[in-house]
């Protein structure tokens, strides 16, 4: 069996290695138009920031290793320009010699990735306007950083954020320009604001709701913004998303989906029975919203590569045994020592998908028990279905323990789990690592309390127009330092004695992070009051207010 693979990085390299592990007799050839295969795209920002010092450290495997260890032939600088699905051939151009030739296949796997988006704006072709996808891109940017003073990054997604940090590490003044009204689009605004604040604390200037209207050569690069402002820059990085590479797939007549990606089934097979496709180039099934989407991430690309190989060469003599489960967009980025991670849907995604019946819990527990020194707060938000408690998404931001919490929730989501599962999750605990009641358990318990009617959660969105009386149950000192407009202070420990001061209509309870307000909610509800908790307390309010989602 002759297996040809186009693209030799995340999805392609995984497919090739897996195919060999399952089929010693297969002939496997990988084509990549670049100089390198199996390199760490995800490490490129850190190579530019000199965190990863050697270019060679970015190479996870070389053509020589593929040949020696796996008997896989890798042809670099070899662009596949056309597919003839009926003849089962591909056309290849050797970019070193210009020679064009045909190769035939029994099975073809496409993993061509996605191109950084370059909008059609004036001056985009000017020297000094970079994009980051390959090792040569990173070498060029690294060279441009030498002697540069000012950088403009367009796009505040994961790559924009990582590059902001790494260019600051290199001593540059950095301005981050973002069209949306928040950084980190996969996050809800009150979580994204925490990342924005960290950027600003570290000297990154953030311009939101702003687009670049053009680049000019003004003796140096000039970046014109929709605000009318012009930013001088020594280098510009475009990090405004990617577009699936489908040019090749189209030559083979493969079906392209409405979002511009290659259409595949659950087995990663395209509309042609002999061609599979994986990675950033394909549309994927979103587990939470049931929609098909483009989610360009390394984890799914690697897993899809493995699955495609299993289906191509068969496993245990059986074909198409491996089904891809779909994606949920689990991702994490580091921002000056802060980790921001998410899995599943955000509130915005849920609303766009017409899913309105969801609850949300905010939690601000430390990543490990308070009595052990060094605990760092994690801001955690969990979204769940208000009917069956199915987890719909989660976001976490903090300096420690963030990945672990999101990974537990991500795994629970993949198994169709609920907030009841989070409440009951048995997690590793010693004082320096977690808590006997881990933040995961606590978030689950709050949501379960909410579902079972023990803890109604007030809707932050109605803070400005609610008829409820807001009772702040913190200490007078905490209340004096900052409180919600119109709130009345009755400390939780005095509540039983001061019940007569409470109104007989709706009461919203607030404290620092939600815990004392929870005790107060339970107390008051058992005494017949219509009490609800403002989840996450003043800490959540500060984030909501800073992102414009709550009244100040
Ligand atoms: P790629 O890895 O892009 O590989 C595609 C290859 O195909 C390329 O080498 C290309 O040259 C080749 N090719 C394309 N067309 C042809 C053709 N016609 N002929 C021959 N060769 C062709 N994801 C994460 O999950 N976490 C991260 O931290 C993260 N950080 C990232 C940082 C950066 C700077 C970048 C650029 C990406 C990052 N990603 C991250 C995304 C991740 O790298 C991609 O999702 C993943 O690499 C996609 O794998 P792929 O195989 O689909 O495509």
CSV table of C-alpha atoms in Angstrom, one decimal, residues 173-382:
chain,number,residue,atom,x,y,z
A,173,UNK,CA,7.8,48.9,23.3
A,174,UNK,CA,4.7,47.0,22.2
A,175,UNK,CA,1.3,48.1,21.2
A,176,UNK,CA,-1.4,45.5,20.7
A,177,UNK,CA,-4.2,46.5,18.3
A,178,UNK,CA,-7.4,44.5,18.4
A,179,UNK,CA,-10.6,45.0,16.4
A,180,UNK,CA,-12.8,43.4,19.1
A,181,UNK,CA,-13.7,45.1,22.4
A,182,UNK,CA,-11.6,42.6,24.3
A,183,UNK,CA,-8.4,40.5,24.1
A,184,UNK,CA,-8.5,36.7,23.8
A,185,UNK,CA,-11.7,36.2,21.8
A,186,UNK,CA,-12.4,32.6,23.0
A,187,UNK,CA,-12.9,34.0,26.5
A,188,UNK,CA,-15.8,36.0,28.0
A,189,UNK,CA,-14.9,39.7,28.6
A,190,UNK,CA,-14.8,39.5,32.4
A,191,UNK,CA,-12.2,36.8,32.2
A,192,UNK,CA,-10.2,38.3,29.3
A,193,UNK,CA,-9.9,41.6,31.2
A,194,UNK,CA,-7.6,39.8,33.7
A,195,UNK,CA,-5.2,39.0,30.8
A,196,UNK,CA,-5.5,42.5,29.5
A,197,UNK,CA,-4.6,44.0,32.9
A,198,UNK,CA,-1.6,41.7,33.1
A,199,UNK,CA,-0.4,42.9,29.7
A,200,UNK,CA,-0.8,46.5,30.7
A,201,UNK,CA,1.0,46.0,34.0
A,202,UNK,CA,3.9,44.8,31.9
A,203,UNK,CA,4.0,47.8,29.7
A,204,UNK,CA,2.0,46.6,26.7
A,205,UNK,CA,-0.3,49.3,25.3
A,206,UNK,CA,-3.6,47.7,24.4
A,207,UNK,CA,-5.9,49.4,21.8
A,208,UNK,CA,-9.3,47.7,21.6
A,209,UNK,CA,-12.2,48.3,19.2
A,210,UNK,CA,-9.5,49.5,16.8
A,211,UNK,CA,-8.5,48.3,13.3
A,212,UNK,CA,-5.4,49.0,11.2
A,213,UNK,CA,-6.5,50.9,8.1
A,214,UNK,CA,-3.1,50.9,6.4
A,215,UNK,CA,0.7,50.7,6.6
A,216,UNK,CA,2.9,53.5,5.2
A,217,UNK,CA,6.6,54.0,4.6
A,218,UNK,CA,7.1,57.3,6.4
A,219,UNK,CA,10.9,57.1,6.7
A,220,UNK,CA,10.0,54.1,9.0
A,221,UNK,CA,6.9,52.1,9.2
A,222,UNK,CA,3.7,54.0,10.0
A,223,UNK,CA,0.6,52.1,11.1
A,224,UNK,CA,-2.6,54.0,10.6
A,225,UNK,CA,-5.5,53.1,12.9
A,226,UNK,CA,-9.2,53.4,12.6
A,227,UNK,CA,-9.1,55.8,15.6
A,228,UNK,CA,-7.2,58.3,13.4
A,229,UNK,CA,-4.0,57.7,15.3
A,230,UNK,CA,-0.8,56.7,13.6
A,231,UNK,CA,1.7,54.5,15.4
A,232,UNK,CA,5.4,54.5,14.3
A,233,UNK,CA,6.8,51.0,14.3
A,234,UNK,CA,10.0,49.2,13.6
A,235,UNK,CA,8.2,46.0,13.1
A,236,UNK,CA,4.6,44.8,12.8
A,237,UNK,CA,3.3,41.3,13.4
A,238,UNK,CA,0.0,40.3,11.9
A,239,UNK,CA,-1.7,37.8,14.2
A,240,UNK,CA,-5.3,38.1,13.1
A,241,UNK,CA,-6.2,34.5,12.6
A,242,UNK,CA,-5.7,31.9,10.0
A,243,UNK,CA,-7.5,30.6,6.9
A,244,UNK,CA,-7.5,26.8,6.0
A,245,UNK,CA,-5.2,25.9,3.1
A,246,UNK,CA,-7.7,24.4,0.6
A,247,UNK,CA,-6.2,25.3,-2.8
A,248,UNK,CA,-4.8,21.9,-3.2
A,249,UNK,CA,-7.9,20.1,-2.0
A,250,UNK,CA,-10.0,22.1,-4.5
A,251,UNK,CA,-7.8,20.8,-7.4
A,252,UNK,CA,-8.9,17.3,-6.4
A,253,UNK,CA,-12.6,18.4,-6.4
A,254,UNK,CA,-12.9,17.8,-2.6
A,255,UNK,CA,-15.9,19.2,-0.9
A,256,UNK,CA,-15.2,22.5,1.0
A,257,UNK,CA,-17.5,23.5,3.8
A,258,UNK,CA,-19.3,26.8,4.5
A,259,UNK,CA,-16.5,27.9,6.8
A,260,UNK,CA,-13.9,27.4,4.1
A,261,UNK,CA,-12.4,24.2,5.5
A,262,UNK,CA,-12.1,20.7,3.9
A,263,UNK,CA,-15.2,18.7,4.8
A,264,UNK,CA,-14.4,15.4,6.5
A,265,UNK,CA,-16.5,12.7,8.2
A,266,UNK,CA,-16.0,11.4,11.8
A,267,UNK,CA,-13.2,9.1,10.4
A,268,UNK,CA,-11.3,12.1,8.9
A,269,UNK,CA,-12.3,11.0,5.3
A,270,UNK,CA,-12.9,13.7,2.7
A,271,UNK,CA,-15.6,13.6,0.0
A,272,UNK,CA,-13.2,11.3,-1.9
A,273,UNK,CA,-13.0,7.7,-0.5
A,274,UNK,CA,-9.2,7.5,-1.0
A,275,UNK,CA,-8.3,10.9,0.6
A,276,UNK,CA,-8.3,11.8,4.3
A,277,UNK,CA,-7.6,15.3,5.7
A,278,UNK,CA,-6.7,16.5,9.2
A,279,UNK,CA,-5.6,19.5,11.2
A,280,UNK,CA,-6.1,23.3,10.7
A,281,UNK,CA,-7.4,22.7,7.1
A,282,UNK,CA,-10.5,20.8,8.0
A,283,UNK,CA,-13.9,21.7,9.5
A,284,UNK,CA,-14.5,20.0,12.8
A,285,UNK,CA,-17.5,19.0,14.8
A,286,UNK,CA,-17.9,21.2,18.0
A,287,UNK,CA,-19.0,18.9,20.8
A,288,UNK,CA,-20.8,21.6,22.7
A,289,UNK,CA,-22.8,23.5,20.1
A,290,UNK,CA,-23.1,20.6,17.6
A,291,UNK,CA,-21.9,23.0,14.9
A,292,UNK,CA,-19.1,22.5,12.4
A,293,UNK,CA,-16.2,24.9,13.0
A,294,UNK,CA,-12.6,25.8,12.3
A,295,UNK,CA,-10.5,25.3,15.4
A,296,UNK,CA,-6.8,25.5,14.6
A,297,UNK,CA,-5.0,23.8,17.5
A,298,UNK,CA,-2.1,21.4,17.8
A,299,UNK,CA,-3.8,18.8,19.9
A,300,UNK,CA,-6.7,18.1,17.6
A,301,UNK,CA,-4.3,18.1,14.6
A,302,UNK,CA,-2.1,15.5,16.2
A,303,UNK,CA,-5.0,13.3,17.3
A,304,UNK,CA,-6.7,13.5,13.9
A,305,UNK,CA,-3.4,12.6,12.2
A,306,UNK,CA,-3.2,9.4,14.3
A,307,UNK,CA,-6.9,8.6,13.6
A,308,UNK,CA,-6.6,9.2,9.9
A,309,UNK,CA,-3.6,6.8,9.8
A,310,UNK,CA,-5.5,4.2,11.7
A,311,UNK,CA,-8.4,4.4,9.2
A,312,UNK,CA,-6.0,4.5,6.2
A,313,UNK,CA,-4.0,1.4,7.0
A,314,UNK,CA,-6.6,-0.3,9.1
A,315,UNK,CA,-6.1,-1.7,12.6
A,316,UNK,CA,-6.5,-5.3,13.5
A,317,UNK,CA,-7.3,-6.0,9.9
A,318,UNK,CA,-10.3,-3.7,10.1
A,319,UNK,CA,-10.7,-0.5,8.3
A,320,UNK,CA,-12.3,2.8,9.6
A,321,UNK,CA,-12.1,1.7,13.2
A,322,UNK,CA,-11.2,5.0,14.6
A,323,UNK,CA,-13.7,7.8,15.1
A,324,UNK,CA,-12.7,11.3,15.9
A,325,UNK,CA,-14.7,12.6,18.9
A,326,UNK,CA,-14.9,16.2,17.8
A,327,UNK,CA,-13.4,19.2,19.4
A,328,UNK,CA,-14.2,21.5,22.3
A,329,UNK,CA,-11.4,24.1,21.8
A,330,UNK,CA,-9.4,23.4,24.9
A,331,UNK,CA,-6.6,26.0,24.9
A,332,UNK,CA,-4.1,27.8,27.1
A,333,UNK,CA,-1.8,30.8,26.8
A,334,UNK,CA,0.8,32.3,29.1
A,335,UNK,CA,0.8,36.0,29.6
A,336,UNK,CA,3.6,37.4,31.8
A,337,UNK,CA,3.3,34.6,34.3
A,338,UNK,CA,-0.5,34.4,34.1
A,339,UNK,CA,-2.1,31.4,32.5
A,340,UNK,CA,-5.5,31.9,30.7
A,341,UNK,CA,-7.1,28.6,29.7
A,342,UNK,CA,-10.5,27.6,28.4
A,343,UNK,CA,-12.5,24.6,27.3
A,344,UNK,CA,-15.9,24.2,25.6
A,345,UNK,CA,-18.1,27.1,24.9
A,346,UNK,CA,-18.0,30.7,26.2
A,347,UNK,CA,-21.2,32.5,27.0
A,348,UNK,CA,-21.0,34.3,23.7
A,349,UNK,CA,-20.7,31.0,21.8
A,350,UNK,CA,-23.6,29.5,23.6
A,351,UNK,CA,-25.9,32.5,22.8
A,352,UNK,CA,-24.8,32.4,19.2
A,353,UNK,CA,-25.7,28.7,19.0
A,354,UNK,CA,-29.1,29.5,20.5
A,355,UNK,CA,-28.3,27.8,23.8
A,356,UNK,CA,-29.8,30.1,26.4
A,357,UNK,CA,-30.7,27.8,29.3
A,358,UNK,CA,-27.3,27.8,31.0
A,359,UNK,CA,-26.1,28.7,34.5
A,360,UNK,CA,-22.7,30.2,35.4
A,361,UNK,CA,-20.6,29.9,38.5
A,362,UNK,CA,-17.6,32.1,39.4
A,363,UNK,CA,-15.0,31.0,41.9
A,364,UNK,CA,-11.9,32.6,43.2
A,365,UNK,CA,-10.3,29.9,45.3
A,366,UNK,CA,-6.5,29.5,45.7
A,367,UNK,CA,-4.8,26.8,43.6
A,368,UNK,CA,-3.9,25.1,46.9
A,369,UNK,CA,-5.0,25.3,50.5
A,370,UNK,CA,-4.7,28.7,52.2
A,371,UNK,CA,-2.7,27.4,55.2
A,372,UNK,CA,0.2,26.3,53.0
A,373,UNK,CA,2.3,29.3,51.8
A,374,UNK,CA,2.2,30.5,48.2
A,375,UNK,CA,-1.4,29.9,47.2
A,376,UNK,CA,-2.4,31.8,44.0
A,377,UNK,CA,-5.9,32.7,43.2
A,378,UNK,CA,-7.6,31.1,40.2
A,379,UNK,CA,-10.5,33.0,38.6
A,380,UNK,CA,-12.7,30.1,37.4
A,381,UNK,CA,-15.9,30.4,35.5
A,382,UNK,CA,-18.0,27.3,34.8
